[in-house]
């Protein structure tokens, strides 16, 4: 298996007045292609902070984040932006779809941002069809159910053909049945595409299909 992500002693601290608050304390892990894993813990345990550091949205106080052999936080801002656009797919608790774009346009926008030129529309149509959204291509977000919106968010995250998907509480706004269907879909896509997915969650019922679980307290 190929290593997609390596964390070495990642620590994050903040100052609160005269005190120093440690949110993450020497977190280390290895994540490989084809793995679907979860970071599990209650609110305030540092899960989202860790995901933000992995996604080059926040810098650690110390430690290394290595994606595909490169130290993320040694990169310039421009290089980090390129990494996020081209190699990482993000899925959030709320689908964060653009309200005035149709389902298909949500995906085409990602393609344009990543400067994809070949088969852009064909790829969007293929992804939507693959995820059971073919009949929703011309719909706007407000016309979709919560589960459908998250499936569009998954399609959007896959549009740039990432090696790593970061999903921050992707089931929190859904009922249990729809939440599990979203997790099952993410597992399926992870295995079929031989990529890596990390899901942050507080819900024990969503981790049954994970290859590994890191618990944060």
Short mmCIF file of N, CA and C in Angstrom, two decimals, residues 10-192:
data_model
loop_
_atom_site.label_atom_id
_atom_site.label_comp_id
_atom_site.label_asym_id
_atom_site.label_seq_id
_atom_site.Cartn_x
_atom_site.Cartn_y
_atom_site.Cartn_z
N UNK A 10 2.36 16.00 15.58
CA UNK A 10 1.63 17.26 15.34
C UNK A 10 1.06 17.79 16.65
N UNK A 11 1.45 19.02 16.96
CA UNK A 11 1.00 19.69 18.19
C UNK A 11 0.43 21.05 17.82
N UNK A 12 -0.65 21.43 18.50
CA UNK A 12 -1.24 22.75 18.29
C UNK A 12 -1.56 23.37 19.64
N UNK A 13 -1.01 24.55 19.89
CA UNK A 13 -1.27 25.26 21.13
C UNK A 13 -1.77 26.67 20.84
N UNK A 14 -2.57 27.20 21.76
CA UNK A 14 -3.07 28.57 21.69
C UNK A 14 -2.79 29.25 23.02
N UNK A 15 -2.64 30.55 22.97
CA UNK A 15 -2.51 31.33 24.21
C UNK A 15 -3.87 31.85 24.63
N UNK A 16 -4.22 31.69 25.89
CA UNK A 16 -5.42 32.27 26.48
C UNK A 16 -4.98 33.10 27.67
N UNK A 17 -4.77 34.40 27.43
CA UNK A 17 -4.24 35.25 28.47
C UNK A 17 -2.83 34.82 28.80
N UNK A 18 -2.59 34.49 30.06
CA UNK A 18 -1.27 34.05 30.51
C UNK A 18 -1.08 32.54 30.35
N UNK A 19 -2.13 31.84 29.97
CA UNK A 19 -2.06 30.39 29.89
C UNK A 19 -1.87 29.92 28.45
N UNK A 20 -1.29 28.74 28.30
CA UNK A 20 -1.14 28.11 27.00
C UNK A 20 -2.06 26.88 26.96
N UNK A 21 -2.95 26.84 25.98
CA UNK A 21 -3.90 25.74 25.83
C UNK A 21 -3.40 24.79 24.74
N UNK A 22 -3.22 23.52 25.10
CA UNK A 22 -2.79 22.52 24.13
C UNK A 22 -4.01 21.79 23.58
N UNK A 23 -4.27 21.99 22.30
CA UNK A 23 -5.43 21.36 21.65
C UNK A 23 -5.05 19.99 21.09
N UNK A 24 -3.87 19.91 20.49
CA UNK A 24 -3.35 18.65 19.95
C UNK A 24 -1.97 18.42 20.56
N UNK A 25 -1.71 17.21 21.01
CA UNK A 25 -0.46 16.93 21.72
C UNK A 25 0.27 15.76 21.07
N UNK A 26 1.20 16.06 20.16
CA UNK A 26 2.05 15.06 19.51
C UNK A 26 1.23 13.93 18.87
N UNK A 27 0.38 14.31 17.92
CA UNK A 27 -0.43 13.34 17.18
C UNK A 27 0.39 12.78 16.02
N UNK A 28 0.47 11.45 15.94
CA UNK A 28 1.17 10.79 14.84
C UNK A 28 0.28 9.70 14.25
N UNK A 29 0.31 9.55 12.92
CA UNK A 29 -0.43 8.47 12.26
C UNK A 29 0.05 8.33 10.83
N UNK A 30 -0.26 7.18 10.25
CA UNK A 30 -0.01 6.92 8.84
C UNK A 30 -1.33 6.52 8.19
N UNK A 31 -1.60 7.06 7.02
CA UNK A 31 -2.82 6.73 6.29
C UNK A 31 -2.43 6.29 4.88
N UNK A 32 -3.02 5.17 4.44
CA UNK A 32 -2.63 4.56 3.18
C UNK A 32 -3.75 4.59 2.15
N UNK A 33 -3.39 4.42 0.89
CA UNK A 33 -4.36 4.33 -0.19
C UNK A 33 -5.36 3.22 0.09
N UNK A 34 -6.63 3.49 -0.19
CA UNK A 34 -7.67 2.49 0.00
C UNK A 34 -8.24 2.41 1.40
N UNK A 35 -7.76 3.28 2.30
CA UNK A 35 -8.24 3.24 3.69
C UNK A 35 -9.32 4.28 3.94
N UNK A 36 -10.34 3.85 4.67
CA UNK A 36 -11.38 4.76 5.16
C UNK A 36 -11.29 4.75 6.68
N UNK A 37 -10.87 5.88 7.25
CA UNK A 37 -10.68 5.94 8.70
C UNK A 37 -11.45 7.07 9.34
N UNK A 38 -11.58 6.99 10.66
CA UNK A 38 -12.34 8.00 11.39
C UNK A 38 -11.52 8.57 12.54
N UNK A 39 -11.69 9.87 12.76
CA UNK A 39 -11.21 10.53 13.97
C UNK A 39 -12.44 10.78 14.82
N UNK A 40 -12.53 10.09 15.93
CA UNK A 40 -13.75 10.06 16.75
C UNK A 40 -13.50 10.76 18.08
N UNK A 41 -14.45 11.60 18.46
CA UNK A 41 -14.33 12.24 19.76
C UNK A 41 -15.43 13.26 19.98
N UNK A 42 -15.60 13.70 21.23
CA UNK A 42 -16.65 14.68 21.53
C UNK A 42 -16.27 16.06 21.04
N UNK A 43 -17.23 16.96 21.07
CA UNK A 43 -16.99 18.35 20.71
C UNK A 43 -15.90 18.94 21.60
N UNK A 44 -14.98 19.67 20.98
CA UNK A 44 -13.92 20.31 21.74
C UNK A 44 -12.68 19.47 21.95
N UNK A 45 -12.64 18.28 21.35
CA UNK A 45 -11.49 17.39 21.55
C UNK A 45 -10.37 17.64 20.55
N UNK A 46 -10.58 18.54 19.59
CA UNK A 46 -9.53 18.88 18.64
C UNK A 46 -9.64 18.20 17.30
N UNK A 47 -10.75 17.50 17.05
CA UNK A 47 -10.92 16.75 15.80
C UNK A 47 -10.85 17.66 14.58
N UNK A 48 -11.66 18.71 14.58
CA UNK A 48 -11.72 19.60 13.42
C UNK A 48 -10.42 20.38 13.26
N UNK A 49 -9.77 20.72 14.38
CA UNK A 49 -8.47 21.39 14.30
C UNK A 49 -7.46 20.49 13.59
N UNK A 50 -7.46 19.21 13.93
CA UNK A 50 -6.54 18.27 13.30
C UNK A 50 -6.83 18.16 11.80
N UNK A 51 -8.11 18.07 11.45
CA UNK A 51 -8.46 17.97 10.03
C UNK A 51 -8.05 19.24 9.28
N UNK A 52 -8.20 20.38 9.92
CA UNK A 52 -7.81 21.64 9.32
C UNK A 52 -6.30 21.70 9.08
N UNK A 53 -5.53 21.15 9.99
CA UNK A 53 -4.07 21.11 9.83
C UNK A 53 -3.69 20.17 8.70
N UNK A 54 -4.34 19.00 8.65
CA UNK A 54 -4.07 18.05 7.57
C UNK A 54 -4.38 18.69 6.21
N UNK A 55 -5.45 19.46 6.15
CA UNK A 55 -5.86 20.08 4.90
C UNK A 55 -5.16 21.38 4.57
N UNK A 56 -4.11 21.72 5.31
CA UNK A 56 -3.31 22.93 5.07
C UNK A 56 -4.15 24.20 5.19
N UNK A 57 -5.16 24.16 6.06
CA UNK A 57 -5.96 25.34 6.35
C UNK A 57 -5.48 26.04 7.62
N UNK A 58 -4.79 25.28 8.48
CA UNK A 58 -4.23 25.78 9.73
C UNK A 58 -2.83 25.21 9.89
N UNK A 59 -1.92 25.98 10.45
CA UNK A 59 -0.55 25.49 10.66
C UNK A 59 -0.41 24.89 12.06
N UNK A 60 0.34 23.81 12.20
CA UNK A 60 0.60 23.27 13.54
C UNK A 60 1.63 24.12 14.26
N UNK A 61 1.64 24.03 15.58
CA UNK A 61 2.68 24.71 16.35
C UNK A 61 4.01 23.99 16.19
N UNK A 62 3.93 22.67 16.05
CA UNK A 62 5.12 21.86 15.78
C UNK A 62 4.69 20.54 15.17
N UNK A 63 5.64 19.82 14.58
CA UNK A 63 5.33 18.54 13.96
C UNK A 63 5.24 18.65 12.45
N UNK A 64 5.09 17.50 11.81
CA UNK A 64 5.07 17.43 10.34
C UNK A 64 3.77 16.85 9.83
N UNK A 65 3.30 17.39 8.71
CA UNK A 65 2.19 16.82 7.94
C UNK A 65 2.74 16.56 6.54
N UNK A 66 2.83 15.29 6.17
CA UNK A 66 3.41 14.91 4.88
C UNK A 66 2.32 14.27 4.03
N UNK A 67 2.03 14.87 2.88
CA UNK A 67 1.06 14.33 1.94
C UNK A 67 1.78 13.99 0.64
N UNK A 68 1.67 12.73 0.24
CA UNK A 68 2.35 12.27 -0.98
C UNK A 68 3.82 12.64 -0.98
N UNK A 69 4.46 12.47 0.20
CA UNK A 69 5.89 12.66 0.30
C UNK A 69 6.37 14.08 0.48
N UNK A 70 5.44 15.04 0.58
CA UNK A 70 5.84 16.45 0.72
C UNK A 70 5.34 17.02 2.04
N UNK A 71 6.21 17.76 2.72
CA UNK A 71 5.83 18.41 3.97
C UNK A 71 4.94 19.61 3.66
N UNK A 72 3.68 19.50 4.03
CA UNK A 72 2.68 20.49 3.66
C UNK A 72 3.03 21.88 4.18
N UNK A 73 3.53 21.95 5.39
CA UNK A 73 3.72 23.25 6.01
C UNK A 73 5.11 23.85 5.74
N UNK A 74 5.85 23.18 4.86
CA UNK A 74 7.05 23.80 4.28
C UNK A 74 6.73 24.47 2.94
N UNK A 75 5.50 24.29 2.48
CA UNK A 75 5.10 24.84 1.19
C UNK A 75 4.77 26.33 1.31
N UNK A 76 4.86 27.03 0.21
CA UNK A 76 4.40 28.41 0.14
C UNK A 76 2.88 28.44 0.15
N UNK A 77 2.28 29.60 0.39
CA UNK A 77 0.82 29.73 0.35
C UNK A 77 0.26 29.30 -1.00
N UNK A 78 0.95 29.66 -2.07
CA UNK A 78 0.51 29.29 -3.42
C UNK A 78 0.54 27.79 -3.61
N UNK A 79 1.58 27.15 -3.11
CA UNK A 79 1.69 25.69 -3.23
C UNK A 79 0.62 24.99 -2.40
N UNK A 80 0.33 25.53 -1.21
CA UNK A 80 -0.72 24.95 -0.38
C UNK A 80 -2.09 25.08 -1.06
N UNK A 81 -2.34 26.22 -1.67
CA UNK A 81 -3.61 26.42 -2.39
C UNK A 81 -3.73 25.40 -3.52
N UNK A 82 -2.66 25.19 -4.25
CA UNK A 82 -2.66 24.21 -5.34
C UNK A 82 -2.90 22.81 -4.81
N UNK A 83 -2.29 22.48 -3.67
CA UNK A 83 -2.50 21.17 -3.05
C UNK A 83 -3.96 20.96 -2.70
N UNK A 84 -4.58 21.97 -2.08
CA UNK A 84 -6.00 21.85 -1.70
C UNK A 84 -6.90 21.70 -2.93
N UNK A 85 -6.57 22.41 -3.97
CA UNK A 85 -7.41 22.37 -5.17
C UNK A 85 -7.29 21.05 -5.92
N UNK A 86 -6.07 20.51 -5.98
CA UNK A 86 -5.80 19.41 -6.90
C UNK A 86 -5.66 18.04 -6.24
N UNK A 87 -5.35 18.00 -4.97
CA UNK A 87 -5.04 16.70 -4.36
C UNK A 87 -5.91 16.34 -3.16
N UNK A 88 -6.69 17.29 -2.66
CA UNK A 88 -7.54 17.04 -1.49
C UNK A 88 -8.98 17.38 -1.82
N UNK A 89 -9.90 16.51 -1.43
CA UNK A 89 -11.32 16.79 -1.56
C UNK A 89 -11.90 17.05 -0.17
N UNK A 90 -12.68 18.11 -0.03
CA UNK A 90 -13.25 18.48 1.27
C UNK A 90 -14.76 18.26 1.28
N UNK A 91 -15.25 17.66 2.35
CA UNK A 91 -16.70 17.51 2.58
C UNK A 91 -16.97 18.00 3.99
N UNK A 92 -18.00 18.84 4.15
CA UNK A 92 -18.26 19.48 5.43
C UNK A 92 -19.59 19.01 6.03
N UNK A 93 -19.83 19.42 7.28
CA UNK A 93 -21.06 19.05 7.98
C UNK A 93 -22.29 19.51 7.20
N UNK A 94 -22.28 20.76 6.79
CA UNK A 94 -23.28 21.26 5.86
C UNK A 94 -22.70 21.11 4.47
N UNK A 95 -23.52 20.82 3.49
CA UNK A 95 -22.99 20.53 2.15
C UNK A 95 -22.26 21.73 1.53
N UNK A 96 -22.62 22.95 2.00
CA UNK A 96 -21.97 24.17 1.51
C UNK A 96 -22.03 24.30 -0.01
N UNK A 97 -23.16 23.89 -0.57
CA UNK A 97 -23.36 24.06 -2.01
C UNK A 97 -23.68 25.52 -2.31
N UNK A 98 -23.28 25.97 -3.48
CA UNK A 98 -23.57 27.35 -3.89
C UNK A 98 -25.05 27.42 -4.28
N UNK A 99 -25.85 28.24 -3.58
CA UNK A 99 -27.31 28.18 -3.75
C UNK A 99 -27.81 28.53 -5.15
N UNK A 100 -27.05 29.34 -5.90
CA UNK A 100 -27.54 29.78 -7.21
C UNK A 100 -26.94 28.97 -8.37
N UNK A 101 -26.27 27.85 -8.04
CA UNK A 101 -25.74 26.97 -9.07
C UNK A 101 -26.50 25.65 -9.06
N UNK A 102 -26.75 25.10 -10.25
CA UNK A 102 -27.37 23.78 -10.33
C UNK A 102 -26.38 22.72 -9.87
N UNK A 103 -26.88 21.50 -9.69
CA UNK A 103 -26.03 20.39 -9.26
C UNK A 103 -24.85 20.22 -10.21
N UNK A 104 -25.12 20.21 -11.50
CA UNK A 104 -24.04 20.03 -12.47
C UNK A 104 -23.05 21.20 -12.43
N UNK A 105 -23.57 22.40 -12.27
CA UNK A 105 -22.70 23.58 -12.24
C UNK A 105 -21.78 23.58 -11.02
N UNK A 106 -22.23 22.98 -9.89
CA UNK A 106 -21.37 22.88 -8.71
C UNK A 106 -20.07 22.15 -9.07
N UNK A 107 -20.19 21.06 -9.86
CA UNK A 107 -19.03 20.26 -10.23
C UNK A 107 -18.20 20.96 -11.31
N UNK A 108 -18.86 21.61 -12.25
CA UNK A 108 -18.13 22.31 -13.30
C UNK A 108 -17.29 23.44 -12.73
N UNK A 109 -17.78 24.07 -11.67
CA UNK A 109 -17.02 25.14 -11.03
C UNK A 109 -15.69 24.61 -10.49
N UNK A 110 -15.73 23.44 -9.85
CA UNK A 110 -14.50 22.83 -9.33
C UNK A 110 -13.54 22.55 -10.48
N UNK A 111 -14.06 22.03 -11.58
CA UNK A 111 -13.22 21.75 -12.74
C UNK A 111 -12.55 22.99 -13.28
N UNK A 112 -13.28 24.10 -13.29
CA UNK A 112 -12.70 25.35 -13.79
C UNK A 112 -11.65 25.89 -12.82
N UNK A 113 -11.90 25.76 -11.51
CA UNK A 113 -10.93 26.23 -10.52
C UNK A 113 -9.63 25.45 -10.61
N UNK A 114 -9.73 24.15 -10.91
CA UNK A 114 -8.53 23.31 -11.02
C UNK A 114 -7.99 23.28 -12.44
N UNK A 115 -8.59 24.09 -13.30
CA UNK A 115 -8.14 24.26 -14.68
C UNK A 115 -8.16 22.95 -15.46
N UNK A 116 -9.15 22.13 -15.16
CA UNK A 116 -9.35 20.94 -15.98
C UNK A 116 -9.89 21.39 -17.33
N UNK A 117 -9.38 20.79 -18.38
CA UNK A 117 -9.80 21.18 -19.72
C UNK A 117 -10.49 20.04 -20.47
N UNK A 118 -9.97 18.84 -20.30
CA UNK A 118 -10.46 17.72 -21.08
C UNK A 118 -11.67 17.07 -20.43
N UNK A 119 -12.73 16.89 -21.19
CA UNK A 119 -13.90 16.13 -20.78
C UNK A 119 -14.50 16.65 -19.47
N UNK A 120 -14.48 17.96 -19.28
CA UNK A 120 -14.94 18.53 -18.02
C UNK A 120 -16.41 18.21 -17.77
N UNK A 121 -17.26 18.52 -18.74
CA UNK A 121 -18.68 18.26 -18.55
C UNK A 121 -18.97 16.77 -18.52
N UNK A 122 -18.25 16.01 -19.35
CA UNK A 122 -18.47 14.56 -19.36
C UNK A 122 -18.12 13.95 -18.01
N UNK A 123 -17.05 14.44 -17.39
CA UNK A 123 -16.67 13.92 -16.07
C UNK A 123 -17.73 14.25 -15.03
N UNK A 124 -18.26 15.48 -15.07
CA UNK A 124 -19.31 15.87 -14.12
C UNK A 124 -20.53 14.98 -14.28
N UNK A 125 -20.93 14.75 -15.53
CA UNK A 125 -22.11 13.92 -15.80
C UNK A 125 -21.87 12.48 -15.33
N UNK A 126 -20.68 11.96 -15.59
CA UNK A 126 -20.34 10.59 -15.17
C UNK A 126 -20.40 10.44 -13.65
N UNK A 127 -19.85 11.42 -12.94
CA UNK A 127 -19.85 11.36 -11.48
C UNK A 127 -21.27 11.40 -10.93
N UNK A 128 -22.08 12.31 -11.45
CA UNK A 128 -23.46 12.43 -10.96
C UNK A 128 -24.27 11.18 -11.25
N UNK A 129 -24.06 10.61 -12.42
CA UNK A 129 -24.76 9.38 -12.76
C UNK A 129 -24.30 8.24 -11.85
N UNK A 130 -23.00 8.17 -11.61
CA UNK A 130 -22.42 7.13 -10.76
C UNK A 130 -22.97 7.20 -9.34
N UNK A 131 -23.24 8.41 -8.85
CA UNK A 131 -23.72 8.59 -7.48
C UNK A 131 -25.25 8.69 -7.41
N UNK A 132 -25.91 8.32 -8.49
CA UNK A 132 -27.38 8.28 -8.49
C UNK A 132 -28.05 9.64 -8.53
N UNK A 133 -27.39 10.62 -9.14
CA UNK A 133 -27.91 11.99 -9.16
C UNK A 133 -28.20 12.47 -10.58
N UNK A 134 -28.26 11.54 -11.51
CA UNK A 134 -28.43 11.92 -12.92
C UNK A 134 -29.68 12.77 -13.14
N UNK A 135 -30.76 12.42 -12.44
CA UNK A 135 -32.02 13.15 -12.64
C UNK A 135 -32.05 14.46 -11.85
N UNK A 136 -31.01 14.75 -11.09
CA UNK A 136 -30.95 15.98 -10.30
C UNK A 136 -29.96 17.01 -10.88
N UNK A 137 -29.43 16.73 -12.05
CA UNK A 137 -28.37 17.57 -12.62
C UNK A 137 -28.76 19.04 -12.74
N UNK A 138 -30.01 19.31 -13.09
CA UNK A 138 -30.44 20.69 -13.32
C UNK A 138 -31.14 21.28 -12.10
N UNK A 139 -31.15 20.56 -10.98
CA UNK A 139 -31.80 21.05 -9.77
C UNK A 139 -30.87 21.97 -8.99
N UNK A 140 -31.49 22.85 -8.20
CA UNK A 140 -30.74 23.73 -7.30
C UNK A 140 -30.72 23.11 -5.90
N UNK A 141 -29.77 23.48 -5.06
CA UNK A 141 -29.66 22.86 -3.73
C UNK A 141 -30.95 22.83 -2.93
N UNK A 142 -31.73 23.91 -3.00
CA UNK A 142 -32.97 23.96 -2.20
C UNK A 142 -34.00 22.93 -2.66
N UNK A 143 -33.81 22.37 -3.85
CA UNK A 143 -34.72 21.36 -4.37
C UNK A 143 -34.30 19.94 -4.01
N UNK A 144 -33.22 19.80 -3.26
CA UNK A 144 -32.67 18.49 -2.91
C UNK A 144 -32.90 18.17 -1.44
N UNK A 145 -32.97 16.88 -1.13
CA UNK A 145 -33.02 16.45 0.27
C UNK A 145 -31.62 16.60 0.87
N UNK A 146 -31.54 16.49 2.20
CA UNK A 146 -30.24 16.59 2.87
C UNK A 146 -29.27 15.53 2.40
N UNK A 147 -29.77 14.30 2.22
CA UNK A 147 -28.91 13.22 1.75
C UNK A 147 -28.43 13.46 0.33
N UNK A 148 -29.30 13.99 -0.52
CA UNK A 148 -28.90 14.30 -1.90
C UNK A 148 -27.87 15.41 -1.92
N UNK A 149 -28.04 16.41 -1.07
CA UNK A 149 -27.05 17.49 -1.01
C UNK A 149 -25.67 16.96 -0.63
N UNK A 150 -25.63 16.03 0.31
CA UNK A 150 -24.34 15.48 0.71
C UNK A 150 -23.75 14.60 -0.40
N UNK A 151 -24.59 13.93 -1.17
CA UNK A 151 -24.07 13.17 -2.31
C UNK A 151 -23.48 14.10 -3.36
N UNK A 152 -24.12 15.25 -3.56
CA UNK A 152 -23.54 16.25 -4.47
C UNK A 152 -22.21 16.73 -3.93
N UNK A 153 -22.12 16.93 -2.61
CA UNK A 153 -20.87 17.37 -1.99
C UNK A 153 -19.77 16.32 -2.19
N UNK A 154 -20.14 15.03 -2.14
CA UNK A 154 -19.18 13.96 -2.39
C UNK A 154 -18.72 14.00 -3.85
N UNK A 155 -19.68 14.16 -4.76
CA UNK A 155 -19.33 14.26 -6.19
C UNK A 155 -18.40 15.44 -6.43
N UNK A 156 -18.69 16.56 -5.79
CA UNK A 156 -17.85 17.75 -5.94
C UNK A 156 -16.44 17.48 -5.41
N UNK A 157 -16.34 16.77 -4.28
CA UNK A 157 -15.03 16.46 -3.71
C UNK A 157 -14.23 15.52 -4.60
N UNK A 158 -14.92 14.68 -5.37
CA UNK A 158 -14.24 13.73 -6.26
C UNK A 158 -13.89 14.34 -7.60
N UNK A 159 -14.42 15.51 -7.89
CA UNK A 159 -14.27 16.11 -9.22
C UNK A 159 -12.81 16.36 -9.58
N UNK A 160 -11.98 16.71 -8.59
CA UNK A 160 -10.58 17.01 -8.88
C UNK A 160 -9.68 15.77 -8.79
N UNK A 161 -10.32 14.57 -8.72
CA UNK A 161 -9.60 13.30 -8.64
C UNK A 161 -8.55 13.32 -7.52
N UNK A 162 -8.98 13.60 -6.28
CA UNK A 162 -8.03 13.75 -5.16
C UNK A 162 -7.46 12.41 -4.73
N UNK A 163 -6.33 12.48 -4.05
CA UNK A 163 -5.75 11.29 -3.41
C UNK A 163 -6.27 11.14 -1.99
N UNK A 164 -6.76 12.25 -1.41
CA UNK A 164 -7.19 12.28 -0.01
C UNK A 164 -8.49 13.07 0.10
N UNK A 165 -9.47 12.49 0.79
CA UNK A 165 -10.73 13.20 1.10
C UNK A 165 -10.80 13.42 2.61
N UNK A 166 -11.12 14.66 2.99
CA UNK A 166 -11.31 15.03 4.39
C UNK A 166 -12.77 15.38 4.60
N UNK A 167 -13.44 14.62 5.44
CA UNK A 167 -14.88 14.80 5.66
C UNK A 167 -15.12 15.18 7.12
N UNK A 168 -15.56 16.40 7.34
CA UNK A 168 -15.74 16.93 8.71
C UNK A 168 -17.21 16.81 9.12
N UNK A 169 -17.53 15.82 9.93
CA UNK A 169 -18.90 15.56 10.41
C UNK A 169 -19.89 15.53 9.24
N UNK A 170 -19.65 14.71 8.20
CA UNK A 170 -20.51 14.74 7.02
C UNK A 170 -21.92 14.22 7.25
N UNK A 171 -22.15 13.54 8.40
CA UNK A 171 -23.48 12.97 8.66
C UNK A 171 -24.23 13.71 9.77
N UNK A 172 -23.63 14.75 10.33
CA UNK A 172 -24.20 15.39 11.52
C UNK A 172 -25.57 16.01 11.27
N UNK A 173 -25.82 16.48 10.06
CA UNK A 173 -27.10 17.14 9.77
C UNK A 173 -28.14 16.18 9.20
N UNK A 174 -27.81 14.87 9.18
CA UNK A 174 -28.71 13.87 8.60
C UNK A 174 -29.24 12.93 9.68
N UNK A 175 -30.39 12.30 9.39
CA UNK A 175 -30.86 11.27 10.30
C UNK A 175 -29.96 10.04 10.15
N UNK A 176 -30.12 9.07 11.04
CA UNK A 176 -29.18 7.95 11.08
C UNK A 176 -29.16 7.16 9.78
N UNK A 177 -30.33 6.91 9.21
CA UNK A 177 -30.39 6.10 7.99
C UNK A 177 -29.67 6.80 6.84
N UNK A 178 -29.95 8.09 6.65
CA UNK A 178 -29.29 8.82 5.57
C UNK A 178 -27.80 9.01 5.87
N UNK A 179 -27.47 9.19 7.14
CA UNK A 179 -26.08 9.30 7.52
C UNK A 179 -25.29 8.05 7.17
N UNK A 180 -25.87 6.89 7.48
CA UNK A 180 -25.17 5.65 7.18
C UNK A 180 -25.03 5.45 5.68
N UNK A 181 -26.02 5.87 4.91
CA UNK A 181 -25.92 5.73 3.45
C UNK A 181 -24.81 6.61 2.90
N UNK A 182 -24.60 7.79 3.50
CA UNK A 182 -23.50 8.66 3.08
C UNK A 182 -22.16 8.01 3.41
N UNK A 183 -22.03 7.43 4.60
CA UNK A 183 -20.79 6.75 4.98
C UNK A 183 -20.53 5.57 4.05
N UNK A 184 -21.56 4.77 3.77
CA UNK A 184 -21.40 3.63 2.87
C UNK A 184 -20.92 4.07 1.49
N UNK A 185 -21.46 5.19 1.02
CA UNK A 185 -21.05 5.72 -0.28
C UNK A 185 -19.58 6.17 -0.24
N UNK A 186 -19.18 6.83 0.83
CA UNK A 186 -17.79 7.27 0.96
C UNK A 186 -16.83 6.07 1.02
N UNK A 187 -17.22 5.02 1.74
CA UNK A 187 -16.41 3.81 1.81
C UNK A 187 -16.26 3.20 0.43
N UNK A 188 -17.36 3.08 -0.28
CA UNK A 188 -17.36 2.48 -1.63
C UNK A 188 -16.44 3.25 -2.56
N UNK A 189 -16.55 4.58 -2.56
CA UNK A 189 -15.73 5.40 -3.46
C UNK A 189 -14.25 5.32 -3.06
N UNK A 190 -13.98 5.27 -1.77
CA UNK A 190 -12.60 5.16 -1.29
C UNK A 190 -11.94 3.89 -1.81
N UNK A 191 -12.65 2.78 -1.70
CA UNK A 191 -12.10 1.49 -2.11
C UNK A 191 -11.97 1.41 -3.63
N UNK A 192 -13.01 1.82 -4.34
CA UNK A 192 -13.00 1.69 -5.79
C UNK A 192 -11.93 2.57 -6.43
#
